PDB file of C-alpha atoms in Angstrom:
ATOM      1  CA  MET A  16      28.112 -57.499  37.207  1.00 82.00           C
ATOM      2  CA  LYS A  17      25.353 -54.796  37.867  1.00 84.00           C
ATOM      3  CA  ARG A  18      28.043 -52.387  39.098  1.00 87.00           C
ATOM      4  CA  LEU A  19      30.203 -52.870  36.037  1.00 85.00           C
ATOM      5  CA  ALA A  20      27.283 -52.170  33.352  1.00 86.00           C
ATOM      6  CA  ARG A  21      27.128 -49.180  35.499  1.00 89.00           C
ATOM      7  CA  ILE A  22      30.340 -48.366  34.523  1.00 90.00           C
ATOM      8  CA  LEU A  23      30.217 -48.855  31.076  1.00 86.00           C
ATOM      9  CA  ALA A  24      26.721 -46.677  29.981  1.00 86.00           C
ATOM     10  CA  LEU A  25      27.780 -44.058  32.083  1.00 85.00           C
ATOM     11  CA  LEU A  26      32.123 -43.978  29.917  1.00 86.00           C
ATOM     12  CA  ILE A  27      29.311 -44.716  26.480  1.00 89.00           C
ATOM     13  CA  LEU A  28      27.714 -41.974  27.262  1.00 85.00           C
ATOM     14  CA  VAL A  29      30.374 -39.251  28.448  1.00 84.00           C
ATOM     15  CA  VAL A  30      32.442 -40.797  24.996  1.00 84.00           C
ATOM     16  CA  GLY A  31      29.810 -40.286  23.229  1.00 81.00           C
ATOM     17  CA  THR A  32      28.605 -36.678  24.712  1.00 82.00           C
ATOM     18  CA  LEU A  33      32.289 -35.770  23.627  1.00 77.00           C
ATOM     19  CA  VAL A  34      32.166 -37.591  20.342  1.00 75.00           C
ATOM     20  CA  SER A  35      28.970 -34.918  19.685  1.00 75.00           C
ATOM     21  CA  PHE A  36      30.746 -32.713  21.167  1.00 69.00           C
ATOM     22  CA  GLN A  37      33.556 -32.407  18.034  1.00 72.00           C
ATOM     23  CA  LEU A  38      31.325 -32.807  15.925  1.00 64.00           C
ATOM     24  CA  GLN A  39      29.354 -29.922  16.438  1.00 66.00           C
ATOM     25  CA  ALA A  40      32.157 -27.633  16.289  1.00 60.00           C
ATOM     26  CA  GLN A  41      33.918 -29.455  13.017  1.00 61.00           C
ATOM     27  CA  ALA A  42      30.164 -28.237  11.036  1.00 54.00           C
ATOM     28  CA  VAL A  43      29.950 -26.160   8.915  1.00 50.00           C
ATOM     29  CA  PRO A  44      28.162 -22.874  10.224  1.00 54.00           C
ATOM     30  CA  THR A  45      24.609 -22.891   8.544  1.00 53.00           C
ATOM     31  CA  THR A  46      24.212 -19.064   7.505  1.00 54.00           C
ATOM     32  CA  SER A  47      26.805 -18.524   5.387  1.00 54.00           C
ATOM     33  CA  PRO A  48      26.934 -14.465   4.256  1.00 56.00           C
ATOM     34  CA  LEU A  49      25.805 -15.054   1.000  1.00 53.00           C
ATOM     35  CA  LEU A  50      22.908 -17.400   2.098  1.00 51.00           C
ATOM     36  CA  ALA A  51      21.694 -15.311   4.400  1.00 53.00           C
ATOM     37  CA  GLN A  52      21.593 -12.140   2.180  1.00 54.00           C
ATOM     38  CA  ALA A  53      19.754 -14.643  -0.567  1.00 59.00           C
ATOM     39  CA  ARG A  54      17.191 -14.862   2.060  1.00 70.00           C
ATOM     40  CA  MET A  55      16.915 -11.528   2.871  1.00 72.00           C
ATOM     41  CA  ASN A  56      13.244 -10.245   2.357  1.00 71.00           C
ATOM     42  CA  ALA A  57      13.168  -6.333   1.123  1.00 69.00           C
ATOM     43  CA  ALA A  58      13.233  -4.617   4.218  1.00 66.00           C
ATOM     44  CA  ASP A  59      15.963  -6.519   5.426  1.00 68.00           C
ATOM     45  CA  VAL A  60      17.389  -4.687   2.103  1.00 71.00           C
ATOM     46  CA  LYS A  61      16.178  -1.612   2.873  1.00 65.00           C
ATOM     47  CA  LEU A  62      17.561  -1.987   6.675  1.00 67.00           C
ATOM     48  CA  THR A  63      21.392  -2.740   5.454  1.00 69.00           C
ATOM     49  CA  THR A  64      20.852   0.934   3.894  1.00 67.00           C
ATOM     50  CA  GLU A  65      20.990   3.868   5.313  1.00 64.00           C
ATOM     51  CA  PHE A  66      16.930   3.265   6.027  1.00 60.00           C
ATOM     52  CA  GLY A  67      18.296   0.866   9.405  1.00 67.00           C
ATOM     53  CA  GLN A  68      20.916   3.786  10.347  1.00 80.00           C
ATOM     54  CA  PHE A  69      18.541   6.917  10.623  1.00 89.00           C
ATOM     55  CA  ILE A  70      14.864   8.228  10.195  1.00 91.00           C
ATOM     56  CA  ASP A  71      13.449   7.623   7.320  1.00 90.00           C
ATOM     57  CA  LEU A  72      11.525  10.448   6.311  1.00 93.00           C
ATOM     58  CA  ASN A  73       9.876   7.824   2.791  1.00 91.00           C
ATOM     59  CA  ASN A  74       9.842   4.908   5.429  1.00 88.00           C
ATOM     60  CA  THR A  75       9.772   4.801   9.208  1.00 88.00           C
ATOM     61  CA  ASP A  76       6.612   4.868  10.690  1.00 87.00           C
ATOM     62  CA  ILE A  77       4.894   7.597  13.110  1.00 90.00           C
ATOM     63  CA  ARG A  78       6.995   5.382  16.728  1.00 89.00           C
ATOM     64  CA  HIS A  79      11.189   6.027  14.891  1.00 88.00           C
ATOM     65  CA  PHE A  80      10.059   9.709  15.519  1.00 91.00           C
ATOM     66  CA  ARG A  81       9.677   9.453  19.438  1.00 91.00           C
ATOM     67  CA  GLN A  82      13.368   9.210  20.064  1.00 89.00           C
ATOM     68  CA  ILE A  83      13.878  13.290  18.787  1.00 91.00           C
ATOM     69  CA  ARG A  84      12.729  14.798  21.652  1.00 91.00           C
ATOM     70  CA  GLY A  85       8.720  17.540  20.223  1.00 90.00           C
ATOM     71  CA  MET A  86       8.674  15.788  16.967  1.00 91.00           C
ATOM     72  CA  TYR A  87       6.340  13.072  17.903  1.00 88.00           C
ATOM     73  CA  PRO A  88       2.967  12.973  17.210  1.00 89.00           C
ATOM     74  CA  ASN A  89       1.980  15.866  15.745  1.00 92.00           C
ATOM     75  CA  LEU A  90       5.169  16.994  13.479  1.00 94.00           C
ATOM     76  CA  ALA A  91       6.364  13.359  12.386  1.00 93.00           C
ATOM     77  CA  ALA A  92       2.670  12.543  11.838  1.00 92.00           C
ATOM     78  CA  LYS A  93       3.172  15.868   9.548  1.00 95.00           C
ATOM     79  CA  ILE A  94       6.395  14.436   7.844  1.00 95.00           C
ATOM     80  CA  ILE A  95       4.505  11.817   6.720  1.00 92.00           C
ATOM     81  CA  LYS A  96       1.807  12.865   5.156  1.00 92.00           C
ATOM     82  CA  ASN A  97       3.348  14.876   3.215  1.00 94.00           C
ATOM     83  CA  ALA A  98       6.289  12.141   1.706  1.00 90.00           C
ATOM     84  CA  PRO A  99       7.645  11.655  -0.706  1.00 92.00           C
ATOM     85  CA  TYR A 100      10.853  13.644  -0.514  1.00 95.00           C
ATOM     86  CA  GLU A 101      13.279  14.145  -2.537  1.00 95.00           C
ATOM     87  CA  LYS A 102      16.399  15.918  -0.458  1.00 96.00           C
ATOM     88  CA  VAL A 103      16.372  15.781   3.704  1.00 95.00           C
ATOM     89  CA  GLU A 104      15.842  19.635   3.350  1.00 96.00           C
ATOM     90  CA  ASP A 105      12.550  19.417   1.161  1.00 96.00           C
ATOM     91  CA  VAL A 106      10.520  18.570   4.890  1.00 96.00           C
ATOM     92  CA  LEU A 107      11.290  22.483   5.761  1.00 95.00           C
ATOM     93  CA  ASP A 108       8.946  23.124   3.049  1.00 95.00           C
ATOM     94  CA  ILE A 109       5.099  21.071   3.811  1.00 96.00           C
ATOM     95  CA  PRO A 110       3.494  23.836   4.600  1.00 95.00           C
ATOM     96  CA  GLY A 111       1.571  24.748   7.704  1.00 93.00           C
ATOM     97  CA  LEU A 112       4.835  24.533   9.582  1.00 94.00           C
ATOM     98  CA  SER A 113       4.724  27.059  12.401  1.00 94.00           C
ATOM     99  CA  ASP A 114       8.429  28.565  13.144  1.00 94.00           C
ATOM    100  CA  SER A 115       8.867  26.894  16.292  1.00 94.00           C
ATOM    101  CA  GLN A 116       8.858  23.374  14.333  1.00 94.00           C
ATOM    102  CA  LYS A 117      10.382  24.794  10.944  1.00 95.00           C
ATOM    103  CA  GLN A 118      13.673  25.033  14.673  1.00 95.00           C
ATOM    104  CA  ARG A 119      13.397  21.559  15.673  1.00 94.00           C
ATOM    105  CA  LEU A 120      13.512  20.139  12.153  1.00 95.00           C
ATOM    106  CA  GLN A 121      15.851  21.841  11.445  1.00 95.00           C
ATOM    107  CA  ALA A 122      18.301  21.858  14.219  1.00 95.00           C
ATOM    108  CA  ASN A 123      17.937  17.561  13.094  1.00 94.00           C
ATOM    109  CA  LEU A 124      17.536  17.485   9.577  1.00 95.00           C
ATOM    110  CA  ASP A 125      21.302  15.005  10.556  1.00 94.00           C
ATOM    111  CA  LYS A 126      19.301  11.840  12.161  1.00 94.00           C
ATOM    112  CA  PHE A 127      17.245  11.990   8.650  1.00 94.00           C
ATOM    113  CA  THR A 128      18.263  10.202   5.868  1.00 91.00           C
ATOM    114  CA  VAL A 129      15.914  10.119   2.294  1.00 92.00           C
ATOM    115  CA  THR A 130      16.420   6.419   0.925  1.00 87.00           C
ATOM    116  CA  SER A 131      13.138   5.324  -2.016  1.00 86.00           C
ATOM    117  CA  PRO A 132       9.406   4.595  -0.243  1.00 87.00           C
ATOM    118  CA  SER A 133       9.830   0.902  -0.010  1.00 81.00           C
ATOM    119  CA  ASN A 134       6.276  -0.962  -0.800  1.00 81.00           C
ATOM    120  CA  GLU A 135       6.971  -2.576   2.197  1.00 76.00           C
ATOM    121  CA  LEU A 136       6.868  -0.726   3.549  1.00 75.00           C
ATOM    122  CA  ILE A 137       4.145   2.389   3.591  1.00 76.00           C
ATOM    123  CA  GLN A 138       2.119   0.341   2.019  1.00 75.00           C
ATOM    124  CA  GLY A 139      -1.447   0.527   3.749  1.00 70.00           C
ATOM    125  CA  ASP A 140      -1.231   3.572   5.943  1.00 67.00           C
ATOM    126  CA  ASP A 141       0.736   1.292   8.376  1.00 72.00           C
ATOM    127  CA  ARG A 142       3.489   4.327   9.374  1.00 75.00           C
ATOM    128  CA  ILE A 143       0.814   6.272  10.976  1.00 77.00           C
ATOM    129  CA  ASN A 144      -1.056   3.222  13.307  1.00 72.00           C
ATOM    130  CA  PRO A 145       1.877   0.508  12.957  1.00 70.00           C
ATOM    131  CA  GLY A 146      -0.228  -1.477  14.488  1.00 69.00           C
ATOM    132  CA  VAL A 147       2.380  -2.327  17.965  1.00 66.00           C
ATOM    133  CA  TYR A 148       0.771  -1.975  20.919  1.00 59.00           C
TER     134      TYR A 148
END
């Protein structure tokens, strides 16, 4: 009798598991592109623009300049302090740049973009010290 009860319990467990997997496979996804867009905040929306693919001279913090040799930290700080820019080439007009800094900038203009400044990304001078250690 105990053996029959164990077999019956095991059978119920197996059938319940299979039904559960089948119901999960048929479930409607909880994140559709339309719902995901409705829940995006302003910073997430900015990431869908060129900001997420290039270094944005008006919004990117200083850490992202590390990927370009010779930019971090001094030249990156000058770029950030002289923002906002209307076009990428405006970065070449920063006062006090040395010839080598201008050459470095000129060689890397294709890695930059300019989008409108976003308060969520630049508020509180977090671009110089974003607090990530």
